[in-house]
Coordinates of C-alpha atoms and ligand atoms in Angstrom, one line a residue:
X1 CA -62.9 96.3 -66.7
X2 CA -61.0 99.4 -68.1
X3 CA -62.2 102.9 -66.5
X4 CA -61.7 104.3 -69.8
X5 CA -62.0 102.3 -73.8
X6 CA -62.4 104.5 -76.4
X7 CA -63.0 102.9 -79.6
X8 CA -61.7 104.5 -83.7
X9 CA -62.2 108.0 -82.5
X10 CA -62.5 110.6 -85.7
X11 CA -62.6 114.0 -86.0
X12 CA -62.2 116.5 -88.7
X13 CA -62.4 120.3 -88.6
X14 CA -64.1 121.2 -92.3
X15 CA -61.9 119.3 -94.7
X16 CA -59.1 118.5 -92.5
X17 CA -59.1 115.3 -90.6
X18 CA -57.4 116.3 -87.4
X19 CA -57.8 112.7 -85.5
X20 CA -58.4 109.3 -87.7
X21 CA -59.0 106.7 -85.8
X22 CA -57.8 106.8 -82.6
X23 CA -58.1 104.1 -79.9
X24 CA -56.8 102.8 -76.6
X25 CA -58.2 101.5 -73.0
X26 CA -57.1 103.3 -69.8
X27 CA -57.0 100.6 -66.2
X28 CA -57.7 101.8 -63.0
X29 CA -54.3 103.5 -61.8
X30 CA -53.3 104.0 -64.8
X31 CA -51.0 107.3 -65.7
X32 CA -51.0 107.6 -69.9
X33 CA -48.6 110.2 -71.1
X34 CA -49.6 111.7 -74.6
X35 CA -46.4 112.9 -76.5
X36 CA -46.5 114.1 -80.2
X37 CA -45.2 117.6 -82.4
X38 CA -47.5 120.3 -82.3
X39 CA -51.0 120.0 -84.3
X40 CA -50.8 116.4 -84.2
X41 CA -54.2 116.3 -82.5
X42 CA -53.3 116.0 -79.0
X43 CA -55.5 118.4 -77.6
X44 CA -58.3 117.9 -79.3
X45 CA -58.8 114.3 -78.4
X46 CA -58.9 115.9 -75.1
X47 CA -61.6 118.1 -76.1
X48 CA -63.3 115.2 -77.2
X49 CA -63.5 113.2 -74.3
X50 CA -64.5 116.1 -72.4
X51 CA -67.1 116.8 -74.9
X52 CA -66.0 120.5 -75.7
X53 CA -66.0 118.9 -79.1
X54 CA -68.0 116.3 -80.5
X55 CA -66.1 113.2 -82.6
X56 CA -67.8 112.5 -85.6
X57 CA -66.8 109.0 -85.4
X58 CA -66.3 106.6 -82.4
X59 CA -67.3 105.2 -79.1
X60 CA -66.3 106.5 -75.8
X61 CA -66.8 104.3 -72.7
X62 CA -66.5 105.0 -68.9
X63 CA -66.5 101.9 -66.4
X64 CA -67.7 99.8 -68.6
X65 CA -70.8 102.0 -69.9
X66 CA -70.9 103.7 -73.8
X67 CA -71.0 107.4 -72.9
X68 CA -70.4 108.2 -76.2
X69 CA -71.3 106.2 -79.6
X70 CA -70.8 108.3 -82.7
X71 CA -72.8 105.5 -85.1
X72 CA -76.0 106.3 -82.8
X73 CA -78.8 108.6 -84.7
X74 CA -79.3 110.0 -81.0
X75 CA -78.1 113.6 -80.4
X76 CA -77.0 113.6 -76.7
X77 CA -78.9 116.3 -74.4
X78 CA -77.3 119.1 -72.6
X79 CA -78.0 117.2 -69.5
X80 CA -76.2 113.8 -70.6
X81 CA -73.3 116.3 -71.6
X82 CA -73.1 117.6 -68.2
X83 CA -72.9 114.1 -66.6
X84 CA -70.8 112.6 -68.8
X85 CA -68.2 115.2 -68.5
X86 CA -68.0 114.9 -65.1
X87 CA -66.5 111.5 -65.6
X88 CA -63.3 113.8 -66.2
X89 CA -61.0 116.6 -64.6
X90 CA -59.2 118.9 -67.2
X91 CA -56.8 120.9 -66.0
X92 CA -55.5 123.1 -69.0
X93 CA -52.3 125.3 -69.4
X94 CA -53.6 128.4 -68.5
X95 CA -55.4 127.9 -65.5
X96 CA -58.2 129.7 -65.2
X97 CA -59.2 130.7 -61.7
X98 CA -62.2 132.5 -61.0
X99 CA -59.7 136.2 -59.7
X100 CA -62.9 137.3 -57.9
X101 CA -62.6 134.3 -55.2
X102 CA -59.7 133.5 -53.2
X103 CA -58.3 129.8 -53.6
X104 CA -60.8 127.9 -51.0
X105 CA -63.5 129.6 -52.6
X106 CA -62.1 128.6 -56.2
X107 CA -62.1 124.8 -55.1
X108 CA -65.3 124.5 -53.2
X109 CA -67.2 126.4 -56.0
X110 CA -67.8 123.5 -58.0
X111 CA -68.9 120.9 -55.3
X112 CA -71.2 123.5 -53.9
X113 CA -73.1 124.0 -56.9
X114 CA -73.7 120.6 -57.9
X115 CA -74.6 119.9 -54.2
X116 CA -71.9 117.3 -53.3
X117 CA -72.4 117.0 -49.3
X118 CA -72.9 119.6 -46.9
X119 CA -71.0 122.3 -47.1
X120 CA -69.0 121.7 -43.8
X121 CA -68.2 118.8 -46.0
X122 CA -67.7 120.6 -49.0
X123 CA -65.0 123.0 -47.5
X124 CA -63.4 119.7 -45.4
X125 CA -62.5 118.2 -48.4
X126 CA -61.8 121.3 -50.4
X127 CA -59.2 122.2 -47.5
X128 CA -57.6 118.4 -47.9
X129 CA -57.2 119.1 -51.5
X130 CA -55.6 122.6 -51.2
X131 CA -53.3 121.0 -48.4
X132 CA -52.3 118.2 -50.8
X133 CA -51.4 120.2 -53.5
X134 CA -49.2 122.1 -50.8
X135 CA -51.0 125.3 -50.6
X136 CA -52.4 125.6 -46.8
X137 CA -50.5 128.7 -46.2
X138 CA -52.5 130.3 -49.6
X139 CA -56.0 129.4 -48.6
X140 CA -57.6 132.7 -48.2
X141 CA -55.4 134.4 -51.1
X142 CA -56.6 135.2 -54.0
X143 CA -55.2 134.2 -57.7
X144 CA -53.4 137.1 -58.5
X145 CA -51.5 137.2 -55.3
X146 CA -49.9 133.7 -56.6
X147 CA -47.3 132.2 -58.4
X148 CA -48.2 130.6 -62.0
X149 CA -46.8 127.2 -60.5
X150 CA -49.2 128.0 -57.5
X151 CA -52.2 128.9 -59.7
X152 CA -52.0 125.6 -61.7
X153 CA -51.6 123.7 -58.1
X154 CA -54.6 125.4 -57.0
X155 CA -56.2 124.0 -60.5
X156 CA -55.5 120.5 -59.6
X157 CA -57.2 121.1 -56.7
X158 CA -60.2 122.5 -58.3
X159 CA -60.4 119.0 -60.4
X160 CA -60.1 116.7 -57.9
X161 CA -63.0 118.4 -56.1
X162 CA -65.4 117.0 -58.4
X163 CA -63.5 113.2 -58.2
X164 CA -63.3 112.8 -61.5
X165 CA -63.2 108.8 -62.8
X166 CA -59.9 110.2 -64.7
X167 CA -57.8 113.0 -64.6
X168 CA -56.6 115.0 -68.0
X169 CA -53.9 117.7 -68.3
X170 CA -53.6 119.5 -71.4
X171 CA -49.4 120.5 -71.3
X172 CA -49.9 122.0 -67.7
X173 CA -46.6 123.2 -67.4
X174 CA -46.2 124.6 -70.7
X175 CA -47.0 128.3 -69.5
X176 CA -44.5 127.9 -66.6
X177 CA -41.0 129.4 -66.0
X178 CA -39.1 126.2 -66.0
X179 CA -38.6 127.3 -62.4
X180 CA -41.9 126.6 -61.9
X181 CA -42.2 123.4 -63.6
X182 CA -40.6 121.0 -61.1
X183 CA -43.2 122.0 -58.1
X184 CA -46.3 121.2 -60.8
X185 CA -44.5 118.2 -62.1
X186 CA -44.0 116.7 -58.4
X187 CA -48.0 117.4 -57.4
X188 CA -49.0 115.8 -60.5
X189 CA -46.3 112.5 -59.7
X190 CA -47.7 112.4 -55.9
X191 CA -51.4 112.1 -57.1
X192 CA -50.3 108.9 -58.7
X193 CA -51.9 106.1 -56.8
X194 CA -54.3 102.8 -57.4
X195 CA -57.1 104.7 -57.7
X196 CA -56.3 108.2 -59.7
X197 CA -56.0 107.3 -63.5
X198 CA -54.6 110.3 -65.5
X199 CA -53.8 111.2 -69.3
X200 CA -51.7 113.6 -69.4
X201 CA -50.2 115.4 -72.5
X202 CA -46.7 116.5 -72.4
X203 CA -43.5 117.8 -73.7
X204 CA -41.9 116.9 -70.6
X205 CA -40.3 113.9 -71.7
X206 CA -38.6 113.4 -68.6
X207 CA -41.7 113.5 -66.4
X208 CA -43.6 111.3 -69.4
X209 CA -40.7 108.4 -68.7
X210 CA -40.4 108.6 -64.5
X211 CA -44.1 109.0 -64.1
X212 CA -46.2 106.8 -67.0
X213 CA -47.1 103.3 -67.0
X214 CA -48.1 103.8 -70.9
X215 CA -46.3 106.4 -73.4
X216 CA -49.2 107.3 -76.6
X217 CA -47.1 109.0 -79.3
X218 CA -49.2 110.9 -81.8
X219 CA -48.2 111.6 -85.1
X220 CA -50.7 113.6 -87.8
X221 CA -54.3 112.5 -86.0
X222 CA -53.1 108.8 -85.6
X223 CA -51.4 106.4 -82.7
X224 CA -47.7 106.1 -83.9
X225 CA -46.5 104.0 -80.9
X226 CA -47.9 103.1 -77.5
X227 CA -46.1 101.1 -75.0
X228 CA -44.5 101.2 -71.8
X229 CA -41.9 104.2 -71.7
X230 CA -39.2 101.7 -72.1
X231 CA -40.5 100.8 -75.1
X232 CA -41.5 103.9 -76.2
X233 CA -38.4 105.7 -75.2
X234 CA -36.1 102.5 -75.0
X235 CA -36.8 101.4 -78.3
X236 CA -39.0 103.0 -80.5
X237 CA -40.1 100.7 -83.5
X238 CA -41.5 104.0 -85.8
X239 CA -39.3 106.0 -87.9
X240 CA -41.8 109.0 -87.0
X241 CA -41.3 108.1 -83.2
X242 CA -37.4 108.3 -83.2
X243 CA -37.2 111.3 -84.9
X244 CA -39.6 113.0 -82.9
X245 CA -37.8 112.0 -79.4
X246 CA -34.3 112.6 -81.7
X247 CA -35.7 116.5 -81.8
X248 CA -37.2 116.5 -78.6
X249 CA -33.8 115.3 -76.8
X250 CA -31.9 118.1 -78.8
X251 CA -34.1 121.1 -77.7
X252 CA -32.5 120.4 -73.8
Ligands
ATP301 N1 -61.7 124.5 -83.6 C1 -60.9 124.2 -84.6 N2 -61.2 124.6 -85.9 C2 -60.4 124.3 -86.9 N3 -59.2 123.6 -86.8 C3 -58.9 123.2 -85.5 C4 -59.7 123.5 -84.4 N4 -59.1 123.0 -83.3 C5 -57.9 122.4 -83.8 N5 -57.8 122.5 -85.1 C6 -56.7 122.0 -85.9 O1 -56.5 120.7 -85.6 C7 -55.1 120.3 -85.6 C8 -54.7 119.7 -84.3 O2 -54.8 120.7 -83.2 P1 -54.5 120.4 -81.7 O3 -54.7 121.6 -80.9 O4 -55.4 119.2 -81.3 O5 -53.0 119.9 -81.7 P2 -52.0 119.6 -80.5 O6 -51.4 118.3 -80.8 O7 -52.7 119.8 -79.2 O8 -50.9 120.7 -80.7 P3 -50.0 121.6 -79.6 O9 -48.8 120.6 -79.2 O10 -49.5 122.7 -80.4 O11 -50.9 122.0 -78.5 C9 -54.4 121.6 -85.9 O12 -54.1 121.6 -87.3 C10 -55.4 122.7 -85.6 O13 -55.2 123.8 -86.4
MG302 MG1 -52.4 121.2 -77.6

């Protein structure tokens, strides 16, 4: 069973149809790299499955169960909201930490309020996290006092704490010095394992080719080409899709 299917997503902002039909399944494990030019839609079918936007059209299912069905007459409740966005961890490119809490405070705020274990367990795990993403030494700092590359780290962090079904990064190195980049970059590649599935958009094509097991290109709202990265970087079968890595190769 996939952990994620979703099904002829659409979306249009007034009269312009930003995603048309997009669709794809996500296995357990999985890491799905989303490369495209800018305004293709990549962020907002992110915003979709998070539900910070609504598709108009579509089905979004999680394990196996229809958290989202576009067809159905049935408005969903704040509440089903909630829950069903707690299926996911979004970890954006600016990365918004709460300045008034140092960084233990920042990931155990989220598990506290929704009551997930004691809070000796609470702050056991949150500690783990902040260790895995290499930040012991930081624990009682607070956001300003780090790096941008240590803020986002902290962020990943802040979405694991919740154990999200599947992971989403929206371009999380994209505010970064490229000095900066490389120490996100190798958090992100060591929190690949059997049981962490992750989309994660990108202009990193290096990172999307090393790290992926699938490669989505998006082109104006629709799926180009998806494949494996060799296929997708190896040998790209749309025009769109060869000029865009063409371009993307040049920039570096
Ligand atoms: N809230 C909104 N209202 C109106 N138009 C929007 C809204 N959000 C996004 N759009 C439009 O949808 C299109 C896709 O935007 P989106 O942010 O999803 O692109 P993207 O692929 O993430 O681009 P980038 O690589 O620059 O981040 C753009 O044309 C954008 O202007
Ligand atoms: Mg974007």
């Amino acid at each position: 069973m996939s952990v994620l299917e979703i099904n002829n997503i659409k979306k249009s902002f007034g009269r312009t149809e930003v995603l048309k039909g997009i669709s794809f399944s996500l296995e357990k494990g999985e890491v799905l790299s989303i490369i495209g030019s800018s305004g293709s839609g990549k962020t907002t079918l992110l915003r979709c499955l998070n539900f910070l936007e609504t598709a108009d059209e579509g089905t979004i299912s999680v394990n196996g169960s229809t958290i989202f069905d576009g067809s159905s007459a049935k408005k969903l409740s704040d509440s089903e909201i909630r829950s069903n966005r707690l299926h996911f961890g979004l970890v954006f490119q600016s990365f918004n930490l709460f300045p008034q809490y140092n960084i233990l405070k920042n990931v155990m705020l989220a598990p506290t309020l929704l009551k997930r274990g004691s809070p000796e367990e609470v702050e056991a795990q949150a500690r783990a996290l902040i260790e895995r993403v290499g930040l012991s030494d930081k624990i009682s700092s607070y956001p300003c006092e780090l790096s941008g590359g240590q803020q986002q780290r902290v962020a990943i962090a802040r979405a694991l704490a919740l154990k999200p079904d599947i992971l989403c990064f929206d371009e999380p190195t994209s505010a970064l010095d490229p000095a900066l980049t490389g120490e996100v970059l190798r958090v992100i590649k060591g929190l690949k394992s059997k049981d962490s599935t992750m989309i994660v958009v990108t202009h990193e094509m290096e990172f999307a080719k090393s790290v992926s097991d699938k490669v989505l290109f998006m082109a104006d709202g629709i799926i180009e080409e998806y494949g494996t990265p060799d296929d997708v970087f190896g040998a790209p079968k749309s025009e769109k899709t060869k000029a865009f890595l063409n371009n993307s190769l040049e920039r570096f």
